[in-house]
Structures are given as structure tokens and as C-alpha cells.
Amino acid sequence: MKIPLHKKIRMDLLEKINNGFYQENDTIPTELELSEQYGVSRPTVRQAVQALVNEGYLERRKKRGTIVKKTKIKQEFTHVIESFDSEMNRKGISPKTNVLNFSIEHANEEVSENLNIEPNKEVYKLVRLRYAGEDPLVTVTTYIPKEMFPKLEEVDFSTQLLYNVFKEFNYPIQSVSRKLEVIKADETTSDLLNIEENDPIFYFHTQGFTHDKIAIEYSISKYRGDINYFVFEI
């Protein structure tokens, strides 16, 4: 299917915002300049620019023109099951994952309750720091029942998607349950996310279920409050 010109221009402008070509508070070229640059009409450019204004990436200022805003990332995983990488790519943002820790532990009371397993059962503990472009966005600590996933330690989770790995083991995630709190960042979290200690963060508890409501994931995610917002559909 052919992509309309205004959408192509929107995508190109958004990429330039995300990669720093246009930085926060920069004034982008005028509609006339952009129409000459892209070889299209001014209404086509206006439609592309207005879309980015509506999405919060740009702001029109009297006497100054259209400037780049410091934007928050719209997180939609609260009402869809989608991987972090897929969601970021769909938004034109380059994702990156650093694995901070991957180990085998004995489940404590909180983990055993959320995975519906006996206390002290062996679980994998996977700790990841995930980026949107160059910005650290979220820390995720995930617990997975070891007996269901032999040799999981051989997977490189800096490049492999957790939900894809579950699917390869024939345990696809089919439903999730999430609880949201807002808390203050501690010293470790503030260092990892490059924010101030006591800054607000979104604190998610997630249970992921495969067929027959079997819990195979318990994750604790800490999202920066300054560059994220969340959409809920009821």
C-alpha cells in the first residue's frame, strides 16, 4: 500500500527529532522551506507538521514559528500485549537493551505468589535497562519459573525479545495483569535512569500468563516519570 506523502514527511521529521537533527527548542524550517525541501505543496507539509503538533512533538509559537518540544513517550502496553522493541520501533524510536543481571535464585514469597509456585522454587532473575534512543527509559526485573524453561541462560536478552522466546518454548503470553503505582526513585534507580533521587517514577507489577492461565512471568518495571505517559482504554 502506498504511503501518503504527508505521512512520509511526518516520519522523516520525527526521525530527525529523535536522532537529534532537530533538538529540543529548535525552530524547524517554515512550511515554505519544507515544501521546497520535500518537493510537495504547502498543505501537504502543513498536514505532516500538524500531526506532530497533535502528538506533542512540535509546538507552534507566535512570532517564532514551530519548535521542537521535550516530548513524553506514549506507552500503550497498558491495553495491548506488545514487546517494548516493537512499540518503540512503531513510534520511530530506536530501542536498546542492556542486561544488568541474569541469574538463578530461589523464589521469595512475593515472587512465588505471583508465579503461583512453591516458595524457594528456582527462578530465573533477569534485570534489564531499556533505552529509547539514547535515553534510559525503564528498568525491568523479571522472574521466570526455571523448570518450564531449561537452558534459558543461553539466550542473549540484549538482542532477543522475551515474549518471542516464550513463544519459541511453546508458552506464548496470552494475557497479562498489571498493577500501577507512583513512587519516588531511590539512589540506584536514579543512577540507572539518569534522574534525580526522589523524582517520581511509574512502578508496574506485571504477571504474564500463557495457556490455561499459567503464570510464566512476573516483572517489576520502573519507568521515568518525566518522559513517559500511559494510555488506558476501558
PDB file of C-alpha atoms in Angstrom:
ATOM      1  CA  MET A   1       0.000   0.000   0.000  1.00  0.00           C
ATOM      2  CA  LYS A   2       1.335   3.404  -0.992  1.00  0.00           C
ATOM      3  CA  ILE A   3       2.119   5.687   1.959  1.00  0.00           C
ATOM      4  CA  PRO A   4       0.659   9.214   1.589  1.00  0.00           C
ATOM      5  CA  LEU A   5       3.209  11.987   1.173  1.00  0.00           C
ATOM      6  CA  HIS A   6       2.230  13.786   4.367  1.00  0.00           C
ATOM      7  CA  LYS A   7       2.854  10.606   6.371  1.00  0.00           C
ATOM      8  CA  LYS A   8       6.281  10.136   4.776  1.00  0.00           C
ATOM      9  CA  ILE A   9       7.189  13.714   5.690  1.00  0.00           C
ATOM     10  CA  ARG A  10       5.875  13.225   9.241  1.00  0.00           C
ATOM     11  CA  MET A  11       8.023  10.088   9.602  1.00  0.00           C
ATOM     12  CA  ASP A  12      11.110  11.869   8.274  1.00  0.00           C
ATOM     13  CA  LEU A  13      10.633  14.873  10.575  1.00  0.00           C
ATOM     14  CA  LEU A  14      10.037  12.578  13.554  1.00  0.00           C
ATOM     15  CA  GLU A  15      13.208  10.631  12.780  1.00  0.00           C
ATOM     16  CA  LYS A  16      15.152  13.907  12.675  1.00  0.00           C
ATOM     17  CA  ILE A  17      13.703  14.879  16.059  1.00  0.00           C
ATOM     18  CA  ASN A  18      14.535  11.508  17.592  1.00  0.00           C
ATOM     19  CA  ASN A  19      18.088  11.378  16.245  1.00  0.00           C
ATOM     20  CA  GLY A  20      18.852  14.924  17.395  1.00  0.00           C
ATOM     21  CA  PHE A  21      18.993  16.621  13.998  1.00  0.00           C
ATOM     22  CA  TYR A  22      16.244  18.869  15.370  1.00  0.00           C
ATOM     23  CA  GLN A  23      16.784  19.262  19.113  1.00  0.00           C
ATOM     24  CA  GLU A  24      14.587  20.495  21.935  1.00  0.00           C
ATOM     25  CA  ASN A  25      13.626  24.195  21.442  1.00  0.00           C
ATOM     26  CA  ASP A  26      14.988  24.230  17.881  1.00  0.00           C
ATOM     27  CA  THR A  27      12.826  26.028  15.325  1.00  0.00           C
ATOM     28  CA  ILE A  28      12.136  23.778  12.345  1.00  0.00           C
ATOM     29  CA  PRO A  29      12.095  25.223   8.795  1.00  0.00           C
ATOM     30  CA  THR A  30       8.997  27.126   7.669  1.00  0.00           C
ATOM     31  CA  GLU A  31       6.230  25.455   5.668  1.00  0.00           C
ATOM     32  CA  LEU A  32       7.545  27.133   2.529  1.00  0.00           C
ATOM     33  CA  GLU A  33      11.089  25.893   3.185  1.00  0.00           C
ATOM     34  CA  LEU A  34       9.866  22.375   3.934  1.00  0.00           C
ATOM     35  CA  SER A  35       7.656  22.293   0.852  1.00  0.00           C
ATOM     36  CA  GLU A  36      10.670  23.227  -1.293  1.00  0.00           C
ATOM     37  CA  GLN A  37      12.870  20.723   0.555  1.00  0.00           C
ATOM     38  CA  TYR A  38      10.440  17.827   0.051  1.00  0.00           C
ATOM     39  CA  GLY A  39       9.121  18.959  -3.330  1.00  0.00           C
ATOM     40  CA  VAL A  40       5.481  18.973  -2.211  1.00  0.00           C
ATOM     41  CA  SER A  41       2.717  21.511  -1.664  1.00  0.00           C
ATOM     42  CA  ARG A  42       2.435  23.605   1.498  1.00  0.00           C
ATOM     43  CA  PRO A  43      -0.895  21.943   2.515  1.00  0.00           C
ATOM     44  CA  THR A  44       0.871  18.566   2.440  1.00  0.00           C
ATOM     45  CA  VAL A  45       3.648  19.903   4.687  1.00  0.00           C
ATOM     46  CA  ARG A  46       1.088  21.586   6.950  1.00  0.00           C
ATOM     47  CA  GLN A  47      -0.713  18.255   7.418  1.00  0.00           C
ATOM     48  CA  ALA A  48       2.536  16.498   8.387  1.00  0.00           C
ATOM     49  CA  VAL A  49       3.569  19.246  10.800  1.00  0.00           C
ATOM     50  CA  GLN A  50       0.107  19.434  12.370  1.00  0.00           C
ATOM     51  CA  ALA A  51       0.203  15.686  13.040  1.00  0.00           C
ATOM     52  CA  LEU A  52       3.440  16.139  15.030  1.00  0.00           C
ATOM     53  CA  VAL A  53       1.911  19.113  16.855  1.00  0.00           C
ATOM     54  CA  ASN A  54      -1.090  16.957  17.796  1.00  0.00           C
ATOM     55  CA  GLU A  55       1.235  14.208  19.024  1.00  0.00           C
ATOM     56  CA  GLY A  56       3.176  16.647  21.200  1.00  0.00           C
ATOM     57  CA  TYR A  57       6.492  16.619  19.317  1.00  0.00           C
ATOM     58  CA  LEU A  58       6.160  20.159  17.944  1.00  0.00           C
ATOM     59  CA  GLU A  59       4.607  23.377  19.193  1.00  0.00           C
ATOM     60  CA  ARG A  60       3.567  26.438  17.187  1.00  0.00           C
ATOM     61  CA  ARG A  61       4.762  29.729  18.706  1.00  0.00           C
ATOM     62  CA  LYS A  62       3.643  33.188  17.630  1.00  0.00           C
ATOM     63  CA  LYS A  63       6.453  35.253  16.089  1.00  0.00           C
ATOM     64  CA  ARG A  64       8.893  32.344  16.444  1.00  0.00           C
ATOM     65  CA  GLY A  65       7.498  29.554  14.306  1.00  0.00           C
ATOM     66  CA  THR A  66       7.262  25.836  15.072  1.00  0.00           C
ATOM     67  CA  ILE A  67       9.616  24.499  17.727  1.00  0.00           C
ATOM     68  CA  VAL A  68      10.624  21.065  18.957  1.00  0.00           C
ATOM     69  CA  LYS A  69       9.153  20.219  22.346  1.00  0.00           C
ATOM     70  CA  LYS A  70      10.555  17.944  25.029  1.00  0.00           C
ATOM     71  CA  THR A  71       8.161  15.088  24.460  1.00  0.00           C
ATOM     72  CA  LYS A  72       6.880  12.306  26.604  1.00  0.00           C
ATOM     73  CA  ILE A  73       6.669   8.840  25.101  1.00  0.00           C
ATOM     74  CA  LYS A  74       3.157   7.476  24.800  1.00  0.00           C
ATOM     75  CA  GLN A  75       3.171   3.997  26.339  1.00  0.00           C
ATOM     76  CA  GLU A  76       0.313   1.805  25.151  1.00  0.00           C
ATOM     77  CA  PHE A  77       1.244  -1.577  26.642  1.00  0.00           C
ATOM     78  CA  THR A  78      -1.402  -0.962  29.324  1.00  0.00           C
ATOM     79  CA  HIS A  79      -4.098  -2.097  26.888  1.00  0.00           C
ATOM     80  CA  VAL A  80      -2.212  -4.201  24.313  1.00  0.00           C
ATOM     81  CA  ILE A  81       0.268  -7.068  24.523  1.00  0.00           C
ATOM     82  CA  GLU A  82       3.288  -5.810  22.626  1.00  0.00           C
ATOM     83  CA  SER A  83       7.035  -6.015  23.132  1.00  0.00           C
ATOM     84  CA  PHE A  84       8.985  -2.917  24.169  1.00  0.00           C
ATOM     85  CA  ASP A  85      11.078  -3.063  20.985  1.00  0.00           C
ATOM     86  CA  SER A  86       8.016  -3.350  18.736  1.00  0.00           C
ATOM     87  CA  GLU A  87       6.300  -0.399  20.400  1.00  0.00           C
ATOM     88  CA  MET A  88       9.392   1.814  20.189  1.00  0.00           C
ATOM     89  CA  ASN A  89      10.025   0.882  16.542  1.00  0.00           C
ATOM     90  CA  ARG A  90       6.394   1.661  15.696  1.00  0.00           C
ATOM     91  CA  LYS A  91       6.915   5.131  17.172  1.00  0.00           C
ATOM     92  CA  GLY A  92      10.070   5.710  15.131  1.00  0.00           C
ATOM     93  CA  ILE A  93      12.337   5.383  18.193  1.00  0.00           C
ATOM     94  CA  SER A  94      15.401   3.122  18.259  1.00  0.00           C
ATOM     95  CA  PRO A  95      15.235   0.729  21.239  1.00  0.00           C
ATOM     96  CA  LYS A  96      18.236  -0.731  23.034  1.00  0.00           C
ATOM     97  CA  THR A  97      18.539  -3.180  25.922  1.00  0.00           C
ATOM     98  CA  ASN A  98      21.376  -3.690  28.405  1.00  0.00           C
ATOM     99  CA  VAL A  99      21.240  -6.835  30.517  1.00  0.00           C
ATOM    100  CA  LEU A 100      22.379  -5.866  34.007  1.00  0.00           C
ATOM    101  CA  ASN A 101      21.964  -9.276  35.614  1.00  0.00           C
ATOM    102  CA  PHE A 102      20.811 -12.776  34.733  1.00  0.00           C
ATOM    103  CA  SER A 103      20.919 -15.358  37.485  1.00  0.00           C
ATOM    104  CA  ILE A 104      19.120 -18.256  39.128  1.00  0.00           C
ATOM    105  CA  GLU A 105      17.570 -17.617  42.529  1.00  0.00           C
ATOM    106  CA  HIS A 106      15.110 -19.171  44.958  1.00  0.00           C
ATOM    107  CA  ALA A 107      11.698 -17.541  44.811  1.00  0.00           C
ATOM    108  CA  ASN A 108      10.794 -15.373  47.776  1.00  0.00           C
ATOM    109  CA  GLU A 109       7.205 -15.000  48.990  1.00  0.00           C
ATOM    110  CA  GLU A 110       6.306 -12.175  46.582  1.00  0.00           C
ATOM    111  CA  VAL A 111       7.711 -13.980  43.534  1.00  0.00           C
ATOM    112  CA  SER A 112       6.216 -17.363  44.443  1.00  0.00           C
ATOM    113  CA  GLU A 113       2.764 -15.792  44.933  1.00  0.00           C
ATOM    114  CA  ASN A 114       2.869 -14.023  41.583  1.00  0.00           C
ATOM    115  CA  LEU A 115       4.135 -17.068  39.688  1.00  0.00           C
ATOM    116  CA  ASN A 116       1.888 -19.476  41.612  1.00  0.00           C
ATOM    117  CA  ILE A 117       4.816 -21.703  42.568  1.00  0.00           C
ATOM    118  CA  GLU A 118       6.110 -23.094  45.835  1.00  0.00           C
ATOM    119  CA  PRO A 119       8.379 -20.808  47.897  1.00  0.00           C
ATOM    120  CA  ASN A 120      12.094 -21.395  47.312  1.00  0.00           C
ATOM    121  CA  LYS A 121      11.498 -22.897  43.866  1.00  0.00           C
ATOM    122  CA  GLU A 122      14.268 -21.941  41.426  1.00  0.00           C
ATOM    123  CA  VAL A 123      13.528 -18.979  39.161  1.00  0.00           C
ATOM    124  CA  TYR A 124      15.481 -17.002  36.618  1.00  0.00           C
ATOM    125  CA  LYS A 125      16.013 -13.363  37.549  1.00  0.00           C
ATOM    126  CA  LEU A 126      16.542 -11.120  34.534  1.00  0.00           C
ATOM    127  CA  VAL A 127      17.341  -7.432  35.083  1.00  0.00           C
ATOM    128  CA  ARG A 128      17.331  -5.138  32.043  1.00  0.00           C
ATOM    129  CA  LEU A 129      17.866  -1.435  31.426  1.00  0.00           C
ATOM    130  CA  ARG A 130      15.948  -0.367  28.336  1.00  0.00           C
ATOM    131  CA  TYR A 131      16.589   2.706  26.233  1.00  0.00           C
ATOM    132  CA  ALA A 132      14.558   4.854  23.857  1.00  0.00           C
ATOM    133  CA  GLY A 133      17.233   6.217  21.553  1.00  0.00           C
ATOM    134  CA  GLU A 134      19.993   7.406  23.903  1.00  0.00           C
ATOM    135  CA  ASP A 135      17.703   7.942  26.905  1.00  0.00           C
ATOM    136  CA  PRO A 136      17.437   5.277  29.626  1.00  0.00           C
ATOM    137  CA  LEU A 137      13.684   4.763  29.894  1.00  0.00           C
ATOM    138  CA  VAL A 138      12.877   1.874  32.208  1.00  0.00           C
ATOM    139  CA  THR A 139      14.429  -0.794  34.413  1.00  0.00           C
ATOM    140  CA  VAL A 140      12.733  -4.183  34.289  1.00  0.00           C
ATOM    141  CA  THR A 141      13.294  -7.033  36.745  1.00  0.00           C
ATOM    142  CA  THR A 142      11.672 -10.258  35.516  1.00  0.00           C
ATOM    143  CA  TYR A 143      11.225 -13.590  37.284  1.00  0.00           C
ATOM    144  CA  ILE A 144      10.587 -16.767  35.276  1.00  0.00           C
ATOM    145  CA  PRO A 145       9.991 -20.318  36.612  1.00  0.00           C
ATOM    146  CA  LYS A 146      13.147 -22.280  35.810  1.00  0.00           C
ATOM    147  CA  GLU A 147      11.597 -25.723  35.452  1.00  0.00           C
ATOM    148  CA  MET A 148       9.478 -24.577  32.500  1.00  0.00           C
ATOM    149  CA  PHE A 149      12.385 -23.078  30.545  1.00  0.00           C
ATOM    150  CA  PRO A 150      15.539 -25.212  30.544  1.00  0.00           C
ATOM    151  CA  LYS A 151      18.687 -23.597  29.148  1.00  0.00           C
ATOM    152  CA  LEU A 152      17.195 -20.107  29.203  1.00  0.00           C
ATOM    153  CA  GLU A 153      20.582 -18.841  30.384  1.00  0.00           C
ATOM    154  CA  GLU A 154      21.884 -19.457  26.851  1.00  0.00           C
ATOM    155  CA  VAL A 155      19.631 -16.717  25.426  1.00  0.00           C
ATOM    156  CA  ASP A 156      21.134 -13.269  24.786  1.00  0.00           C
ATOM    157  CA  PHE A 157      18.406 -10.969  26.081  1.00  0.00           C
ATOM    158  CA  SER A 158      20.215  -7.862  24.894  1.00  0.00           C
ATOM    159  CA  THR A 159      19.063  -8.841  21.391  1.00  0.00           C
ATOM    160  CA  GLN A 160      16.299 -11.432  21.912  1.00  0.00           C
ATOM    161  CA  LEU A 161      12.744 -10.455  22.847  1.00  0.00           C
ATOM    162  CA  LEU A 162      11.453 -12.197  25.965  1.00  0.00           C
ATOM    163  CA  TYR A 163       7.940 -12.804  24.622  1.00  0.00           C
ATOM    164  CA  ASN A 164       9.365 -14.256  21.401  1.00  0.00           C
ATOM    165  CA  VAL A 165      11.487 -16.633  23.491  1.00  0.00           C
ATOM    166  CA  PHE A 166       8.389 -17.712  25.423  1.00  0.00           C
ATOM    167  CA  LYS A 167       6.679 -18.424  22.102  1.00  0.00           C
ATOM    168  CA  GLU A 168       9.641 -20.496  20.896  1.00  0.00           C
ATOM    169  CA  PHE A 169       9.269 -22.642  24.024  1.00  0.00           C
ATOM    170  CA  ASN A 170       5.562 -23.093  23.122  1.00  0.00           C
ATOM    171  CA  TYR A 171       4.450 -20.916  26.030  1.00  0.00           C
ATOM    172  CA  PRO A 172       3.187 -17.744  24.299  1.00  0.00           C
ATOM    173  CA  ILE A 173       1.946 -14.923  26.508  1.00  0.00           C
ATOM    174  CA  GLN A 174      -1.818 -14.781  26.039  1.00  0.00           C
ATOM    175  CA  SER A 175      -2.900 -12.399  28.794  1.00  0.00           C
ATOM    176  CA  VAL A 176      -1.351 -10.063  31.330  1.00  0.00           C
ATOM    177  CA  SER A 177      -2.326  -8.462  34.617  1.00  0.00           C
ATOM    178  CA  ARG A 178      -0.739  -5.146  35.623  1.00  0.00           C
ATOM    179  CA  LYS A 179      -0.765  -3.007  38.748  1.00  0.00           C
ATOM    180  CA  LEU A 180       0.447   0.598  38.654  1.00  0.00           C
ATOM    181  CA  GLU A 181       1.853   2.702  41.472  1.00  0.00           C
ATOM    182  CA  VAL A 182       3.735   6.007  41.502  1.00  0.00           C
ATOM    183  CA  ILE A 183       6.762   6.022  43.792  1.00  0.00           C
ATOM    184  CA  LYS A 184       9.951   8.017  44.317  1.00  0.00           C
ATOM    185  CA  ALA A 185      13.218   6.961  42.710  1.00  0.00           C
ATOM    186  CA  ASP A 186      15.812   5.538  45.077  1.00  0.00           C
ATOM    187  CA  GLU A 187      19.535   6.100  44.620  1.00  0.00           C
ATOM    188  CA  THR A 188      20.104   3.043  42.414  1.00  0.00           C
ATOM    189  CA  THR A 189      17.134   3.740  40.163  1.00  0.00           C
ATOM    190  CA  SER A 190      18.051   7.413  39.813  1.00  0.00           C
ATOM    191  CA  ASP A 191      21.580   6.454  38.734  1.00  0.00           C
ATOM    192  CA  LEU A 192      20.340   3.942  36.161  1.00  0.00           C
ATOM    193  CA  LEU A 193      17.623   6.179  34.701  1.00  0.00           C
ATOM    194  CA  ASN A 194      19.676   9.374  34.853  1.00  0.00           C
ATOM    195  CA  ILE A 195      17.147  11.226  37.003  1.00  0.00           C
ATOM    196  CA  GLU A 196      17.261  12.868  40.408  1.00  0.00           C
ATOM    197  CA  GLU A 197      16.778  10.841  43.570  1.00  0.00           C
ATOM    198  CA  ASN A 198      13.136  11.104  44.752  1.00  0.00           C
ATOM    199  CA  ASP A 199      11.898  12.010  41.265  1.00  0.00           C
ATOM    200  CA  PRO A 200       8.530  10.323  40.555  1.00  0.00           C
ATOM    201  CA  ILE A 201       8.568   7.054  38.630  1.00  0.00           C
ATOM    202  CA  PHE A 202       5.827   4.760  37.362  1.00  0.00           C
ATOM    203  CA  TYR A 203       6.073   1.402  39.129  1.00  0.00           C
ATOM    204  CA  PHE A 204       4.403  -1.528  37.325  1.00  0.00           C
ATOM    205  CA  HIS A 205       3.898  -5.084  38.572  1.00  0.00           C
ATOM    206  CA  THR A 206       3.119  -7.415  35.653  1.00  0.00           C
ATOM    207  CA  GLN A 207       2.024 -11.042  35.585  1.00  0.00           C
ATOM    208  CA  GLY A 208       2.177 -12.735  32.190  1.00  0.00           C
ATOM    209  CA  PHE A 209       0.055 -15.816  31.575  1.00  0.00           C
ATOM    210  CA  THR A 210       0.243 -18.498  28.915  1.00  0.00           C
ATOM    211  CA  HIS A 211      -2.499 -21.005  28.085  1.00  0.00           C
ATOM    212  CA  ASP A 212      -4.658 -22.293  30.961  1.00  0.00           C
ATOM    213  CA  LYS A 213      -3.774 -19.145  32.922  1.00  0.00           C
ATOM    214  CA  ILE A 214      -0.320 -20.493  33.826  1.00  0.00           C
ATOM    215  CA  ALA A 215       1.857 -17.658  35.169  1.00  0.00           C
ATOM    216  CA  ILE A 216       5.261 -17.658  33.442  1.00  0.00           C
ATOM    217  CA  GLU A 217       6.369 -14.061  34.063  1.00  0.00           C
ATOM    218  CA  TYR A 218       6.450 -11.712  36.997  1.00  0.00           C
ATOM    219  CA  SER A 219       8.040  -8.369  36.155  1.00  0.00           C
ATOM    220  CA  ILE A 220       8.687  -5.200  38.118  1.00  0.00           C
ATOM    221  CA  SER A 221       9.187  -2.160  35.877  1.00  0.00           C
ATOM    222  CA  LYS A 222      10.279   1.333  36.866  1.00  0.00           C
ATOM    223  CA  TYR A 223       9.555   3.973  34.212  1.00  0.00           C
ATOM    224  CA  ARG A 224      10.859   7.519  34.257  1.00  0.00           C
ATOM    225  CA  GLY A 225       8.063   9.945  35.056  1.00  0.00           C
ATOM    226  CA  ASP A 226       9.493  12.825  33.055  1.00  0.00           C
ATOM    227  CA  ILE A 227       9.448  11.255  29.593  1.00  0.00           C
ATOM    228  CA  ASN A 228       6.615   8.709  29.765  1.00  0.00           C
ATOM    229  CA  TYR A 229       2.852   8.795  29.879  1.00  0.00           C
ATOM    230  CA  PHE A 230       0.420   5.911  29.724  1.00  0.00           C
ATOM    231  CA  VAL A 231      -2.819   5.330  27.834  1.00  0.00           C
ATOM    232  CA  PHE A 232      -5.611   3.211  29.296  1.00  0.00           C
ATOM    233  CA  GLU A 233      -8.675   2.109  27.348  1.00  0.00           C
ATOM    234  CA  ILE A 234     -11.829   0.991  29.152  1.00  0.00           C
TER     235      ILE A 234
END
